[in-house]
Coordinates of C-alpha atoms and ligand atoms in Angstrom, one line a residue:
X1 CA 120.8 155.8 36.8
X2 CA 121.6 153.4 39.8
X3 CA 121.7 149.9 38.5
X4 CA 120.8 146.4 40.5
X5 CA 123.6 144.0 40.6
X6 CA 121.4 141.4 38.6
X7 CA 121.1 143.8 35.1
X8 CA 125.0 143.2 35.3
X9 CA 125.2 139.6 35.3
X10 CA 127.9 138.5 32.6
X11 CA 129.4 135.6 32.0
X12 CA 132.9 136.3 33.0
X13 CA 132.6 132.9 35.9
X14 CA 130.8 129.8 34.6
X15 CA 129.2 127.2 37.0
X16 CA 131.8 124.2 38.5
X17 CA 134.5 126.1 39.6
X18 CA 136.8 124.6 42.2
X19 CA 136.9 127.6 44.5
X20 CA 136.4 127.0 48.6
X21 CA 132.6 127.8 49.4
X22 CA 132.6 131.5 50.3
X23 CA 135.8 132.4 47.9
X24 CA 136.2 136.0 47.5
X25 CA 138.0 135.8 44.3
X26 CA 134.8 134.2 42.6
X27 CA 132.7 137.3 43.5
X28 CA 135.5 139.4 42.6
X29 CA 135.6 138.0 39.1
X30 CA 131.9 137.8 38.6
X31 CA 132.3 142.0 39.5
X32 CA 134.9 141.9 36.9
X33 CA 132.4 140.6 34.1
X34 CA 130.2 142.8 35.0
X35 CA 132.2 145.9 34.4
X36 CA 134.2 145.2 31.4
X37 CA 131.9 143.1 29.5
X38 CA 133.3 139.9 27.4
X39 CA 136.2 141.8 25.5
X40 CA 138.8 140.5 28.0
X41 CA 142.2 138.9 27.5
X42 CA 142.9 138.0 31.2
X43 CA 146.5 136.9 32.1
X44 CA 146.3 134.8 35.1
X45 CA 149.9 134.9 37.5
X46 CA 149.9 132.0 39.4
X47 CA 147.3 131.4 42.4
X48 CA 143.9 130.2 43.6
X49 CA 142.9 131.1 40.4
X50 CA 145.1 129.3 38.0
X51 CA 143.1 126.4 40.1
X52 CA 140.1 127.7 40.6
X53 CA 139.4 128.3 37.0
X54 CA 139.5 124.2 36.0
X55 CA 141.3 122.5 33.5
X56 CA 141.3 123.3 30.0
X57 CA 139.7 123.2 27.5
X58 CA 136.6 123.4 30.1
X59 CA 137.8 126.5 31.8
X60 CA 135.4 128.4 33.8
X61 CA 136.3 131.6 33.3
X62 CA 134.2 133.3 30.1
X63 CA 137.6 134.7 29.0
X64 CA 140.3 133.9 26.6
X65 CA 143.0 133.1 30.0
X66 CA 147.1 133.6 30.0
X67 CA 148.3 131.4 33.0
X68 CA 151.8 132.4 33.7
X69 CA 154.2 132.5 36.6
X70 CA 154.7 134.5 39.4
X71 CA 157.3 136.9 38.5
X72 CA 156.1 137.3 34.5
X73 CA 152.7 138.6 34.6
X74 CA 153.2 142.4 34.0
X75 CA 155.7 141.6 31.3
X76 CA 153.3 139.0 29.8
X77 CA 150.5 141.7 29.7
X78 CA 152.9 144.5 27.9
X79 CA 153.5 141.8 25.3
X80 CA 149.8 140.8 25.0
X81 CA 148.8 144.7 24.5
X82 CA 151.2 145.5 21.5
X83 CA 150.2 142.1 19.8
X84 CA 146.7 143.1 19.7
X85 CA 147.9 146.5 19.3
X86 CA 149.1 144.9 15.9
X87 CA 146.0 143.9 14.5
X88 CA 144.2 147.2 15.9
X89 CA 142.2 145.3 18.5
X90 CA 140.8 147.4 21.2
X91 CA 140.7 144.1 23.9
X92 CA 141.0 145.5 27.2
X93 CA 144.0 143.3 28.9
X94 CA 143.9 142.4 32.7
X95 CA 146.6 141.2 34.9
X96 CA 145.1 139.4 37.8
X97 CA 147.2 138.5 40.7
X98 CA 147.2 137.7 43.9
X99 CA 149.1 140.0 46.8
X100 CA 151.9 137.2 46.7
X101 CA 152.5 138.1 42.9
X102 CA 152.1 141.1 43.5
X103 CA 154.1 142.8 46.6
X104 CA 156.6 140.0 46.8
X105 CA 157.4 137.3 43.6
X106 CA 155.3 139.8 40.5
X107 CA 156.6 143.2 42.0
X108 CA 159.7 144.1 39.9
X109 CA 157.8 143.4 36.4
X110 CA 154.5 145.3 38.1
X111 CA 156.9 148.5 38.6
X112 CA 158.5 148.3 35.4
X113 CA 155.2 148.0 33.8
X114 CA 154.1 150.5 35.4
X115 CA 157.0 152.7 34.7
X116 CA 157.3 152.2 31.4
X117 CA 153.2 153.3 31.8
X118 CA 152.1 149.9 29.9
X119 CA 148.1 150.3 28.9
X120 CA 146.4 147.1 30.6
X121 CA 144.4 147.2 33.9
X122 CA 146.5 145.1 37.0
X123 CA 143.7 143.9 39.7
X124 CA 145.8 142.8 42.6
X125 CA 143.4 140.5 44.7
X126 CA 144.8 141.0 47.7
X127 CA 143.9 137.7 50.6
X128 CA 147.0 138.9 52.8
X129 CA 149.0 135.7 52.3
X130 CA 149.9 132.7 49.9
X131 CA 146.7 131.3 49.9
X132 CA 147.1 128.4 47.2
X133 CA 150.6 127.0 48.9
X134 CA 149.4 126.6 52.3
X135 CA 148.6 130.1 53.5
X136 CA 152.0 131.0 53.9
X137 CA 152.9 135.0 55.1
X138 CA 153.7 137.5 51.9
X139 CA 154.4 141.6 52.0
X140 CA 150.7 142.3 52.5
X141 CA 150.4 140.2 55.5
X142 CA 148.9 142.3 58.2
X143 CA 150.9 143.0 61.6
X144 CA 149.8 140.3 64.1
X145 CA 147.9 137.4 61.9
X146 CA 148.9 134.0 62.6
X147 CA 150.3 132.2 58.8
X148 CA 151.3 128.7 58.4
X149 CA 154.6 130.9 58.8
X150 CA 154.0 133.0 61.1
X151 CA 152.5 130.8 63.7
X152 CA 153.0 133.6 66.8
X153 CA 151.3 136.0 64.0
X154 CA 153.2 138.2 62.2
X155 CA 156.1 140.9 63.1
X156 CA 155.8 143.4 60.2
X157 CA 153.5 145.6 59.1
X158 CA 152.0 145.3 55.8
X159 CA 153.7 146.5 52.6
X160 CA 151.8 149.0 51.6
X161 CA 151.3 148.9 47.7
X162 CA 148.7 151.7 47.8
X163 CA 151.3 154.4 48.1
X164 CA 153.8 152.4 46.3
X165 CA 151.9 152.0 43.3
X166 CA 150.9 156.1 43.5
X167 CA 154.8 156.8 43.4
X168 CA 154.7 155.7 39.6
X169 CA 153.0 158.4 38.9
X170 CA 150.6 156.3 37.0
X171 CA 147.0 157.4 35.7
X172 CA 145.0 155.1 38.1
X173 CA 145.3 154.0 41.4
X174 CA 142.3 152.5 42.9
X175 CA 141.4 150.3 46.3
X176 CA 138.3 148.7 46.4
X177 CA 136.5 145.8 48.2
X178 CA 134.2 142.9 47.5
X179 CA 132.3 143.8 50.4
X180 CA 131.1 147.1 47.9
X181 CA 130.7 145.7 44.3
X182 CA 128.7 148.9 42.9
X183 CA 132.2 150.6 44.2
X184 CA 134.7 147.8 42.4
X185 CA 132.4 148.2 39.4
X186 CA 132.3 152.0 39.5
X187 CA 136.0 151.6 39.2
X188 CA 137.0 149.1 37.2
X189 CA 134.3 150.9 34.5
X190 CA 136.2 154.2 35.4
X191 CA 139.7 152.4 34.5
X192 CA 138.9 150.9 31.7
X193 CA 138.2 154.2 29.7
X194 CA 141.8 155.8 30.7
X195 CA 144.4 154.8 28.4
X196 CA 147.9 153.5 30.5
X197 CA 148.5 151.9 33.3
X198 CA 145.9 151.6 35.9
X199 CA 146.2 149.4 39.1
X200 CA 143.3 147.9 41.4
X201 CA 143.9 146.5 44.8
X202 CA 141.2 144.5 45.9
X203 CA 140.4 143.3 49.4
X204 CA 139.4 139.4 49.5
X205 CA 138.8 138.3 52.9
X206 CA 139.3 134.5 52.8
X207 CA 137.6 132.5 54.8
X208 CA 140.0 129.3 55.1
X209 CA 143.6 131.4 55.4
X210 CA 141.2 134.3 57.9
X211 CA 139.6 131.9 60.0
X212 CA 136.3 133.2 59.8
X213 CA 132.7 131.3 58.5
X214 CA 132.8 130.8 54.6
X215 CA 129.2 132.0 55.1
X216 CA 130.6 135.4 56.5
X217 CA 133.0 137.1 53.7
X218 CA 131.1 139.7 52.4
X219 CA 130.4 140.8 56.0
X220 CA 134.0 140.9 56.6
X221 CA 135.1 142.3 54.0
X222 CA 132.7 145.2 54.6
X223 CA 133.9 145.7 58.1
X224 CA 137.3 145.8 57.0
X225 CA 136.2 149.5 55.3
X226 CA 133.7 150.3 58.2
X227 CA 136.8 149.8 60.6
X228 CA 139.4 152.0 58.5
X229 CA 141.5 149.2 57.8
X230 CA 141.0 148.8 54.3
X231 CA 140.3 152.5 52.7
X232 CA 138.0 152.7 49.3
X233 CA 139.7 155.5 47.4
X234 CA 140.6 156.4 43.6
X235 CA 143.8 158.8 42.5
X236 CA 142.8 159.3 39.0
X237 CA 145.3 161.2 36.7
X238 CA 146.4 163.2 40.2
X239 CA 142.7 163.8 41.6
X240 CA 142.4 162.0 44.7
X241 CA 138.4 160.4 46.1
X242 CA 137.5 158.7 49.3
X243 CA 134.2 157.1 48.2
X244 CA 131.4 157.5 50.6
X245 CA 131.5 154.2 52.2
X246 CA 135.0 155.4 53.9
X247 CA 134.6 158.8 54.2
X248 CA 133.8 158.3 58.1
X249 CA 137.7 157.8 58.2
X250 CA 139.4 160.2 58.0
X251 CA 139.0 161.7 61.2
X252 CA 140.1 159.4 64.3
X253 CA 136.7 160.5 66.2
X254 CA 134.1 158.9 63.5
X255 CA 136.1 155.6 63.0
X256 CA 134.2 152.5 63.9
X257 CA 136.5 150.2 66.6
X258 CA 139.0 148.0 64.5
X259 CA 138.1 145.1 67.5
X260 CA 135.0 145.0 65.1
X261 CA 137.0 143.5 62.3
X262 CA 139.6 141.3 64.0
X263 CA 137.4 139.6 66.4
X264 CA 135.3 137.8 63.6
X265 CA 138.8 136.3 62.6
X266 CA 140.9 133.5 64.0
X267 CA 143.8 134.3 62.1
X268 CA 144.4 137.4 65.2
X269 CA 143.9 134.9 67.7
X270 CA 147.4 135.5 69.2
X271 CA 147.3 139.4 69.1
X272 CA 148.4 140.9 71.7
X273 CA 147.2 144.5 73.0
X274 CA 150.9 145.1 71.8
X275 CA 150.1 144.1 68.4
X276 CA 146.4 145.6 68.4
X277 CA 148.2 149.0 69.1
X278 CA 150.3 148.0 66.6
X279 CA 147.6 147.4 64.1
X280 CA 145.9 150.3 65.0
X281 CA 149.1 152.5 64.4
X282 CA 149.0 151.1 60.9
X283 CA 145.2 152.5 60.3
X284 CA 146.4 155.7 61.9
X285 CA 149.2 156.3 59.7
X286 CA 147.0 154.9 56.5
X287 CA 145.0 157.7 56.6
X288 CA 147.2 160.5 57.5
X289 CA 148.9 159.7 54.5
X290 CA 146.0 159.4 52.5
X291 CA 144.7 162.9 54.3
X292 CA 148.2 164.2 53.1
X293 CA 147.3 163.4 49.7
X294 CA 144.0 165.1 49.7
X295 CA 146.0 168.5 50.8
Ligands
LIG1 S1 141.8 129.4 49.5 FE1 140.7 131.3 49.6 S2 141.1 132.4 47.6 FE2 141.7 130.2 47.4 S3 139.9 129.1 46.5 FE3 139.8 128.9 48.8 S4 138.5 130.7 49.4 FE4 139.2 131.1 47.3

C-alpha cells in the first residue's frame, strides 16, 4: 500500500529553525522522522545543522541530539550503540554529516566504523561543499563549480564515496535524493531493519552555496537524478537496485542532457565546454561502474 507523504508526518523538525528558506537539510530531516519514527539518538558532526537545530534546551530537532566535531562522529556513534547496547535498548543511532565530515575531516573514523561493521545508520547530506564556513570546496565538490575557494570553479572531480563506501563490504550502501522522498524513505525504512553498518548519501541541492532560487530545490535536486548525475541506487547485503526514477541511466542513449541540471545553477557559471566534457565524463564513468556492479 502506497502511502501520501502527509500520513508520515513526525515530529523529527519542530517549527523556528534557523535554516536558509529553501534548505534541503530541513526536508531531509523531516524524511528522516518519517521513516524511523521518534526512537532516534541522532549524533550531529558539525554543520548547518549543529546551527540549524537552535540553541538548547529549545532545540528543534524532536530527537535526543549528540553535537560533536568533525573528525569524531563515527567514533561517537560506536560508543553511543554499545551504551545502549548496555541497558538492552533497541534506539536506532544515526550519524548525520555533512559531505565535509564526511569525504574530507569525518572520513578516517566513517571507515573505521565501517570496518569494524559498527550497527548505526550514517546519512551523509551531501551539499558538495562547506556550506556553514563560507561555502568553501570539500572532496565532493563537483568538477567545474565555482566555491568561495575555488573561484575559477573547481579542478578535480568529485570523491566518489559511493564506491568507496561499497569497498567496506558493508551491509548497506544507499544514494538517495530529496528531490524523491518516497525513495529516501523506502530506504532509510529498508536500513533500519538490517543490523550493521549502513550508509546513506543524500543529495541536498543548496540554494545559497548552488546559486539557484531557494524556491527551486526540490526541482533541482530532481534534475540532478533525471540528468544522471546523481544515481538513486541501493547495494544491500551484495544485491545491487537502480530504483526506477534512474533506471533511464544506464544506457548513454536514454539519458536526459546534463545542460538541464547545470544551467539552473550559478555555481557553473564559469564552466567551460572543457569542464562540461569534463563533467560529463564523470556521469559516464558513474554508471559504467555502477553497470559493472550490476554484472
Ligand atoms: S547554507 Fe544551505 S544547508 Fe545551510 S542552512 Fe542554508 S540552505 Fe540549509
Amino acid at each position: 500500500m502506497s502511502l501520501a507523504l502527509r500520513d508520515l508526518r513526525s515530529k523529527s523538525l519542530l517549527p523556528g529553525t534557523s535554516a536558509c528558506p529553501g534548505c534541503p537539510e530541513n526536508m531531509a530531516m523531516r524524511m528522516v522522522g518519517m521513516a524511523l519514527g521518534n526512537d532516534v539518538v541522532m549524533v550531529v558532526v558539525a554543520g548547518c545543522s549543529s546551527v540549524i537545530q537552535g540553541i538548547g534546551p529549545k532545540n528543534a530537532y524532536g530527537y535526543p541530539v549528540l553535537n560533536i566535531a568533525f573528525a569524531a562522529g563515527s567514533a561517537a556513534a560506536s560508543g553511543m550503540w554499545r551504551a545502549l547496547r548496555q541497558r538492552n535498548k533497541d534506539t536506532t543511532v544515526v550519524v548525520w554529516a555533512g559531505d565535509g565530515g564526511t569525504a574530507d575531516i569525518g572520513f578516517a573514523s566513517l571507515s573505521g566504523a565501517a570496518e569494524r561493521n559498527e550497527n548505526f545508520i550514517y546519512l551523509c547530506v551531501d551539499n558538495e561543499a562547506y556550506m556553514n564556513s563560507g561555502g568553501q570546496r570539500s572532496g565532493s565538490t563537483p568538477h567545474g563549480a565555482v566555491t568561495s575557494t575555488t573561484p575559477e570553479g573547481k579542478k578535480e572531480n568529485k570523491k566518489e564515496l559511493l564506491f568507496l563506501m561499497l569497498d567496506h563490504h558493508i551491509p548497506y550502501v544507499a544514494t538517495a535524493s530529496v528531490g524523491y522522498p518516497h525513495d529516501l524513505i523506502d530506504k532509510l525504512r529498508r536500513a533500519k531493519n538490517i543490523e550493521g553498518f549502513r550508509y546513506i548519501q543524500v543529495l541536498t541541492p543548496d540554494p545559497y552555496g548552488w546559486l539557484f532560487d531557494p524556491s527551486r530545490t526540490a526541482e533541482v535536486a530532481k534534475l540532478a537524478v533525471q540528468t544522471c548525475y546523481w544515481p538513486l541506487i541501493e547495494v544491500s547485503h551484495d544485491k545491487v537496485t537502480v530504483s526506477n526514477e534512474s533506471l533511464h541511466c544506464l544506457k548513454k542513449e536514454t539519458r536526459r542532457p546534463l545542460r538541464d541540471f547545470t544551467s539552473l545553477q550559478g555555481r557553473y557559471k564559469r564552466l567551460s565546454e572543457q569542464d562540461f566534457q569534463e563533467l560529463e565524463k564523470y556521469v559516464d564513468y558513474l554508471w559504467d561502474r555502477i553497470s559493472k556492479l550490476m554484472d
